[in-house]
CSV table of C-alpha atoms in Angstrom, one decimal:
chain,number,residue,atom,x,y,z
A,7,UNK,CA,-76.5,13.9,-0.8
A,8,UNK,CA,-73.0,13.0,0.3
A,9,UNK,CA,-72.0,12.1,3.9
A,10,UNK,CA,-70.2,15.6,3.9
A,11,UNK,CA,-73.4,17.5,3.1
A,12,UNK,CA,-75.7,18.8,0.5
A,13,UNK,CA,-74.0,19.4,-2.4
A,14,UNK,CA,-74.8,22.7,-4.7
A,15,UNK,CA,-73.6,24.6,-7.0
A,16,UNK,CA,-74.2,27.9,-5.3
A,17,UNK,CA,-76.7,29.2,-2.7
A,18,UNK,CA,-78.6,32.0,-4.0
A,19,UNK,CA,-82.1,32.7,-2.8
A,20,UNK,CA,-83.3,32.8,-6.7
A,21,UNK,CA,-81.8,29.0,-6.9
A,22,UNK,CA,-84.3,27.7,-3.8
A,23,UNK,CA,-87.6,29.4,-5.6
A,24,UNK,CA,-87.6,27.0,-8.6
A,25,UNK,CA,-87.4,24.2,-6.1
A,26,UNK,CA,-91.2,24.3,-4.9
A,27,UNK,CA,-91.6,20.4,-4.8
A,28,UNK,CA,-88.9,20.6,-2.3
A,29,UNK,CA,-90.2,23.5,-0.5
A,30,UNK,CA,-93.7,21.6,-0.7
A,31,UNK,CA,-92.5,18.1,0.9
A,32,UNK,CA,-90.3,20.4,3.9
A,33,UNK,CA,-93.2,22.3,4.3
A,34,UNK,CA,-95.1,18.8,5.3
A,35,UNK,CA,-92.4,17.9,8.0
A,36,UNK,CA,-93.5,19.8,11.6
A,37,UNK,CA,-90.2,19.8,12.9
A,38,UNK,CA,-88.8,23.4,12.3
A,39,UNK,CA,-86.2,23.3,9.6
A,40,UNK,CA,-84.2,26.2,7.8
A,41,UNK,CA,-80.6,27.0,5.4
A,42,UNK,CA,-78.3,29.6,6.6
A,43,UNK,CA,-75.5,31.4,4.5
A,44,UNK,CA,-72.3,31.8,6.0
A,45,UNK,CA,-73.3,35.4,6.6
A,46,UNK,CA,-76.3,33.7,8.8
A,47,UNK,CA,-78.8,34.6,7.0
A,48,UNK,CA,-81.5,32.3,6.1
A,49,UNK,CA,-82.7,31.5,2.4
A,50,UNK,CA,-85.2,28.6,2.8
A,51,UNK,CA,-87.1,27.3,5.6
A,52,UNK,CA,-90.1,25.0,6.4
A,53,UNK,CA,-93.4,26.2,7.6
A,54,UNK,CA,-92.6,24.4,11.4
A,55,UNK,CA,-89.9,27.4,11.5
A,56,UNK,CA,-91.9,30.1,10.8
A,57,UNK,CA,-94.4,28.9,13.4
A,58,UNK,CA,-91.2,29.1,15.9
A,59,UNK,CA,-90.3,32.4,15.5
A,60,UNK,CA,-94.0,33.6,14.8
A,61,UNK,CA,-93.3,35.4,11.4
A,62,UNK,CA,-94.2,34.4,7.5
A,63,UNK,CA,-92.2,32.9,5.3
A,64,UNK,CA,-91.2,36.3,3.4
A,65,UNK,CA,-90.9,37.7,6.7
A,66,UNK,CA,-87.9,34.8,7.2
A,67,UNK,CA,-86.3,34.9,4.5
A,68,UNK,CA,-83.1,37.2,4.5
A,69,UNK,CA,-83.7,37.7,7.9
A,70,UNK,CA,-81.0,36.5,10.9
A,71,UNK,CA,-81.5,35.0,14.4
A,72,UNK,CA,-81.8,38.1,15.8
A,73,UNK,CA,-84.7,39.3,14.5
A,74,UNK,CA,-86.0,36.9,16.2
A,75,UNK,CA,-84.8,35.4,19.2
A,76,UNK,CA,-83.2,37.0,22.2
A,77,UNK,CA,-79.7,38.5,22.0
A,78,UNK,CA,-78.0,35.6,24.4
A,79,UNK,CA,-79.9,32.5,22.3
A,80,UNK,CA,-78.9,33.6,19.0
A,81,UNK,CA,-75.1,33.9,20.0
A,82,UNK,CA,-75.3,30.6,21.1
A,83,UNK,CA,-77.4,29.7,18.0
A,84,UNK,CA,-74.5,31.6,15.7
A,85,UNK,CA,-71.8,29.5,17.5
A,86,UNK,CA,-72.7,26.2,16.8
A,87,UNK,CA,-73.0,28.0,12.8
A,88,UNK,CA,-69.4,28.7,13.3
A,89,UNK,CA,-68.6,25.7,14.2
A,90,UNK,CA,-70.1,23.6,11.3
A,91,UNK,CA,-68.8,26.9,9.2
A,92,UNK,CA,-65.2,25.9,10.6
A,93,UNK,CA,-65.1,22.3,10.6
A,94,UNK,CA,-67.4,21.8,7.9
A,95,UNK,CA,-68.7,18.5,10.3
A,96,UNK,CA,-72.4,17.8,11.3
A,97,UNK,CA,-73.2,19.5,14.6
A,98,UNK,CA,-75.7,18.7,17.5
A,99,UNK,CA,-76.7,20.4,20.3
A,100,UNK,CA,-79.2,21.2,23.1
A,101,UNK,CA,-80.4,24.5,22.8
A,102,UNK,CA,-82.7,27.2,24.7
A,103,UNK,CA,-85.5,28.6,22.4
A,104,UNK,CA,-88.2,31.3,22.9
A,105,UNK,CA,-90.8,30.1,20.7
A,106,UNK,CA,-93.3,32.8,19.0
A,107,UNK,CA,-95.6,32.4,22.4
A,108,UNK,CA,-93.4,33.8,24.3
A,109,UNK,CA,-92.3,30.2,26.3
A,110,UNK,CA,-89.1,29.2,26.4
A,111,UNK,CA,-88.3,26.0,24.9
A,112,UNK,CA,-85.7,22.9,25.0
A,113,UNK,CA,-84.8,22.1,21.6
A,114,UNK,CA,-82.7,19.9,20.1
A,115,UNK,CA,-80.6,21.3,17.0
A,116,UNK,CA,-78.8,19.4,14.1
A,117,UNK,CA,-76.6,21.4,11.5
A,118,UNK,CA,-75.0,19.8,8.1
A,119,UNK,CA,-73.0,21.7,6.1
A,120,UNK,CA,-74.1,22.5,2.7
A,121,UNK,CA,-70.8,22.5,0.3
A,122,UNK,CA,-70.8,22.9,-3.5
A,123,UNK,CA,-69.4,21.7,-6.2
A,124,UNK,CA,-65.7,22.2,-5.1
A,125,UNK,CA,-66.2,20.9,-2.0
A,126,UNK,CA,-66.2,24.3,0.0
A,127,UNK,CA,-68.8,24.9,2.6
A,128,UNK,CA,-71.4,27.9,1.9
A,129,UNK,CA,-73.9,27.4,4.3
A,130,UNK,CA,-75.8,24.9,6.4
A,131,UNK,CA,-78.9,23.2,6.7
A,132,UNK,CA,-80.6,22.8,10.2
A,133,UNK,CA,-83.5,20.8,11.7
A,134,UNK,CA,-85.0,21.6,15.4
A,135,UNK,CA,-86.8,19.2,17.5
A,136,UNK,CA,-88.6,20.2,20.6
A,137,UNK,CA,-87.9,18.1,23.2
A,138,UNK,CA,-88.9,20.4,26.0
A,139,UNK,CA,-91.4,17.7,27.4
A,140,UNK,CA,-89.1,15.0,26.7
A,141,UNK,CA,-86.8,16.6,29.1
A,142,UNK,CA,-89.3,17.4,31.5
A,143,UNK,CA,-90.2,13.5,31.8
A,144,UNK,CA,-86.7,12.2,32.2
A,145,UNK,CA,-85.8,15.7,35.1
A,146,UNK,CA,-89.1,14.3,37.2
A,147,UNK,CA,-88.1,10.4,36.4
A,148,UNK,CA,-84.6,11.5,37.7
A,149,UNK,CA,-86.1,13.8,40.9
A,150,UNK,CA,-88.2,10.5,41.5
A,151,UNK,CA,-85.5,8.2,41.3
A,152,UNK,CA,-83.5,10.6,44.0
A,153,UNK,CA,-86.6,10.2,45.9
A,154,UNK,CA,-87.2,6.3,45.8
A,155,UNK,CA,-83.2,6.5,46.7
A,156,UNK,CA,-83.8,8.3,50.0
A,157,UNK,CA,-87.0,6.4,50.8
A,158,UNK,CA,-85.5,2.9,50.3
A,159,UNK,CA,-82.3,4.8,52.3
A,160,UNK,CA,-84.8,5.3,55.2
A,161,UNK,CA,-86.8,2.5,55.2
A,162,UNK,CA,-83.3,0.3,55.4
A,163,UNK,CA,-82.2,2.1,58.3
A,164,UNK,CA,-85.7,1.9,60.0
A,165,UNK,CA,-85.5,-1.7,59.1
A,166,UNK,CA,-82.2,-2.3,60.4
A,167,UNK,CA,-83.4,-0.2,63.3
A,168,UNK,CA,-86.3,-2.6,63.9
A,169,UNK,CA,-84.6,-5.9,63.5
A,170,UNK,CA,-82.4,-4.8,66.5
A,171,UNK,CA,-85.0,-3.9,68.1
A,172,UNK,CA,-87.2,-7.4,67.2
A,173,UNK,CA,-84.1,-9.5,68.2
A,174,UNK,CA,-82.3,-8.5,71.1
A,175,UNK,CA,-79.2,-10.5,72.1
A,176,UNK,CA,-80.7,-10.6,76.0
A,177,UNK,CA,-78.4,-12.1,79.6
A,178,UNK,CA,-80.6,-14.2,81.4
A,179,UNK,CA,-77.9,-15.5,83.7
A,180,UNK,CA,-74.0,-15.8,84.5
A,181,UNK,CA,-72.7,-16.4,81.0
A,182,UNK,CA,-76.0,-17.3,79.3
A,183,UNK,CA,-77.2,-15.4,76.2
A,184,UNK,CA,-81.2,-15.3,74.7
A,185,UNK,CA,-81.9,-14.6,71.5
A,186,UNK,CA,-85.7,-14.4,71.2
A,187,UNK,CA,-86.7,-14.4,67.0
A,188,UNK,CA,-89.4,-12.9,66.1
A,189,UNK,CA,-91.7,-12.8,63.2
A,190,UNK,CA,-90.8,-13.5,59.6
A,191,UNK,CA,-87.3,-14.6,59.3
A,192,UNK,CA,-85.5,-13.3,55.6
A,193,UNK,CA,-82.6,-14.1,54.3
A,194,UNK,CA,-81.3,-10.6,55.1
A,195,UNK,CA,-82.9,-10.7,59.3
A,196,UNK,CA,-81.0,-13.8,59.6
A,197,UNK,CA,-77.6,-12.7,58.7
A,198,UNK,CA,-78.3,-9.6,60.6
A,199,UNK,CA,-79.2,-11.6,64.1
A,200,UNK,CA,-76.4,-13.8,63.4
A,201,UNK,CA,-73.9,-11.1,63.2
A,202,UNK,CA,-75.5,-9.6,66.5
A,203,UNK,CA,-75.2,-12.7,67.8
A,204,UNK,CA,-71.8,-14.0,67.4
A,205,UNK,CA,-70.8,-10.3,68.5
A,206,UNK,CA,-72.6,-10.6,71.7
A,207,UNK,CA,-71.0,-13.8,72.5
A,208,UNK,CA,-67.6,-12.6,71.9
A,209,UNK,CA,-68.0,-9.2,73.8
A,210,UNK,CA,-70.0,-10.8,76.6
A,211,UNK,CA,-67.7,-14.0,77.0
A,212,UNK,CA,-71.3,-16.4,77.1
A,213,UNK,CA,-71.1,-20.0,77.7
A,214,UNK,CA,-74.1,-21.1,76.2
A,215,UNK,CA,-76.6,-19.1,74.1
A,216,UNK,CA,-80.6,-20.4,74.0
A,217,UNK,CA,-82.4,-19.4,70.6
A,218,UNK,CA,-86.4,-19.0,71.5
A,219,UNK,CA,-88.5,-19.3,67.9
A,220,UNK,CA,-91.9,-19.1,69.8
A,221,UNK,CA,-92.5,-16.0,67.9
A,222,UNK,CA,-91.5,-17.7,64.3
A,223,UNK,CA,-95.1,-17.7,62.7
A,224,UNK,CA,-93.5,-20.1,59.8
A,225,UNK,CA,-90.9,-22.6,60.2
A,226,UNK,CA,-89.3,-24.2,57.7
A,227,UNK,CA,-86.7,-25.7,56.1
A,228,UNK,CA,-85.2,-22.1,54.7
A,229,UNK,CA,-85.8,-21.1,58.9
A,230,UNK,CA,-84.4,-24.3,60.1
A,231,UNK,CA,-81.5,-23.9,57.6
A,232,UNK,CA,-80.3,-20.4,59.3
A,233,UNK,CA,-80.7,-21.8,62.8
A,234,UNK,CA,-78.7,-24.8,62.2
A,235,UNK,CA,-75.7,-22.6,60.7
A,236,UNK,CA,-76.4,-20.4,63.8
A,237,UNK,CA,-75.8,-23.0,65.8
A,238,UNK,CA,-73.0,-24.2,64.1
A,239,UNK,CA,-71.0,-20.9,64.0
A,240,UNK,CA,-71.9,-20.4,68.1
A,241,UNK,CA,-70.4,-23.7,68.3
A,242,UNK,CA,-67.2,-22.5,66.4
A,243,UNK,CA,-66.8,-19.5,69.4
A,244,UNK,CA,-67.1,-22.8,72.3
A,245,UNK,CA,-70.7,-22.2,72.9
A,246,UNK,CA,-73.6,-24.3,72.5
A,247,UNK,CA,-76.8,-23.7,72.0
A,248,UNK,CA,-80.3,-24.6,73.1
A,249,UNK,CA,-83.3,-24.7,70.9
A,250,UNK,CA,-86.6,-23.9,72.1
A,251,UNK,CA,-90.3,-22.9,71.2
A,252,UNK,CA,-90.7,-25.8,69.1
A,253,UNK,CA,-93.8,-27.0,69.3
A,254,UNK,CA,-96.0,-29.9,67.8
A,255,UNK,CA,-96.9,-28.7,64.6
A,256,UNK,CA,-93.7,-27.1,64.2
A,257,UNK,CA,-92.4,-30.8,65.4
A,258,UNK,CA,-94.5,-32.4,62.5
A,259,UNK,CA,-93.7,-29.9,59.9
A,260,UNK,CA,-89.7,-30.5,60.5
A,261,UNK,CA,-90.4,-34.5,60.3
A,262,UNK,CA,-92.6,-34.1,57.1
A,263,UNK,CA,-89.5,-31.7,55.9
A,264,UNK,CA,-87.1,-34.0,56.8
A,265,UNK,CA,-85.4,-31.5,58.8
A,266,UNK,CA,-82.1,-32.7,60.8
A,267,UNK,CA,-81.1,-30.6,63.8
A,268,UNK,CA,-78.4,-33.5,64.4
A,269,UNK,CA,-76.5,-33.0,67.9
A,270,UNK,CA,-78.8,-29.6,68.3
A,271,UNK,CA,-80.8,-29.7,71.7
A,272,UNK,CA,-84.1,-29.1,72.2
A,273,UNK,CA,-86.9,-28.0,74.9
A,274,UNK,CA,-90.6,-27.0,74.9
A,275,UNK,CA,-90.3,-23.8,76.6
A,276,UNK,CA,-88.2,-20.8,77.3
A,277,UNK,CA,-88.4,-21.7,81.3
A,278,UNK,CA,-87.1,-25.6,80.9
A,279,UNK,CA,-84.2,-23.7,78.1
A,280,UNK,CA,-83.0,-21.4,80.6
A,281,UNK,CA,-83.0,-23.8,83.3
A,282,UNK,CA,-81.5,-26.4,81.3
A,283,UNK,CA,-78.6,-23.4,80.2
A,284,UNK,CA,-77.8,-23.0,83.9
A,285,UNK,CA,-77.4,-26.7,84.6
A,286,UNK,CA,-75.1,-27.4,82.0
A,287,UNK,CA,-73.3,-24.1,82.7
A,288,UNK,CA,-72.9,-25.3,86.6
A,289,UNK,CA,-71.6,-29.1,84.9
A,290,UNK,CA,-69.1,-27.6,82.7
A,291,UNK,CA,-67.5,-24.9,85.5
A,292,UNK,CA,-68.2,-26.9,88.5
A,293,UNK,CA,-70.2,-26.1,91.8
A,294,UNK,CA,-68.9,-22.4,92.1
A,295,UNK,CA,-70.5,-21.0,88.7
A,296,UNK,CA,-73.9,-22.3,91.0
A,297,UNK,CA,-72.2,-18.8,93.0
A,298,UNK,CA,-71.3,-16.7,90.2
């Protein structure tokens, strides 16, 4: 066999008889296979091809596509024949099949062409492979895909949804902000209050901003890390901040952690924060932001 094709002398049915080895071993294979003149007729075939189109082998033989399959699949079926007939190049393609049962099938069809000795192409040689549940896996892996996709599509937006809803930017006073944080605090919630943040003191012209972790179930160093760099960027806008809701085995955990608030101050509670806030607002504007 050449990389062109099979290489005969002719293709005359009488020729394929003495080759019964050949037609044992095919016969072997389950995948449908089958030789086709150029006139599209077919003069050898395996057993897996005759269980496809439901007829014996003598029934096969001689016979064309359309004795077989419906009109619109064997036009299709002869144009791919054409093609290999034309170009004399190997040919694949996914095909429609209505299989001896009466189901339609997804196949997968490769032609070669069959030349002789001068090189000139006389026929082909085809082999089918069914890959009707193939396909059917990989359409529901891709309609499950498109589902996961919308899920995770909803679930970010109810997320999203939730963390602006789980931390508010609140006014508690004449040009002081509260952000409460509550529960777990990811990598993703605190660049999302952060954001909220910073906008909330630019739009709302705050002064000082307290940051309430009572509802923090874990702090840590990965939580202390995004409330320093809170802090920090507040700072940047000309507002400090006031830590509070640390208690004493949060207090313990940061010392055991090593954790360094620096210049960052602190109170117990959300009432000495807020009333701390107001003081320092009235020392930094004077005795008529006490009025305002």
């Amino acid at each position: 066999m050449s990389d062109a094709g099979f290489l005969l002398p002719s293709i005359e049915r009488a020729d394929w008889k003495t080759f019964l080895l050949l037609q044992l071993v095919l016969d072997t294979i389950p995948d449908p296979i089958f030789v086709k003149d150029l006139d599209h007729r077919l003069i050898a075939c395996n057993q897996g091809f005759c269980r496809l189109v439901g007829q014996p082998y003598e029934v096969v033989i001689g016979a064309s596509d359309p004795d077989f399959m419906p009109k619109e699949q064997a036009d299709v079926f002869w144009h791919f024949d054409n093609v290999v007939f034309r170009t004399g190049q190997p040919n694949e393609n996914e095909e429609l099949a209505t299989s001896s049962d009466g189901a339609t099938r997804t196949i997968w069809t490769r032609k070669f062409p069959l030349r002789n000795v001068g090189g000139e192409v006389v026929g082909l040689c085809g082999i089918v492979t069914d890959i009707t549940t193939m396909k059917e896996r990989l359409q529901r892996a891709e309609r499950l895909e498109a589902e996961n996709r919308e899920q995770r599509a909803v679930i970010e937006a109810q997320t999203t949804m939730l963390d602006r809803m789980s931390m508010p930017v609140l006014q508690v006073g004449p040009g002081v902000l509260l952000l409460p944080l509550v529960g777990e605090i990811s990598d993703r919630r605190a660049e999302r209050a952060l954001q909220t943040l910073l906008g909330a003191i630019h739009e709302r012209r705050a002064e000082i901003v307290i940051l309430d972790v009572t509802g923090v179930p874990t702090f840590d160093t990965a939580v202390a890390g995004h409330v320093v760099r809170a802090v920090q960027a507040a700072e940047l806008l000309g507002c400090p901040c006031v830590l509070v809701g640390i208690g004493p085995e949060v207090a313990r955990t940061l010392v055991e952690l090593q954790v360094d608030f620096g210049r960052v101050t602190t109170r117990s509670t959300l009432e000495d924060g807020i009333a701390f806030a107001m003081k320092q607002r009235v020392r930094r504007k004077g005795p008529q932001a006490g009025r305002a």
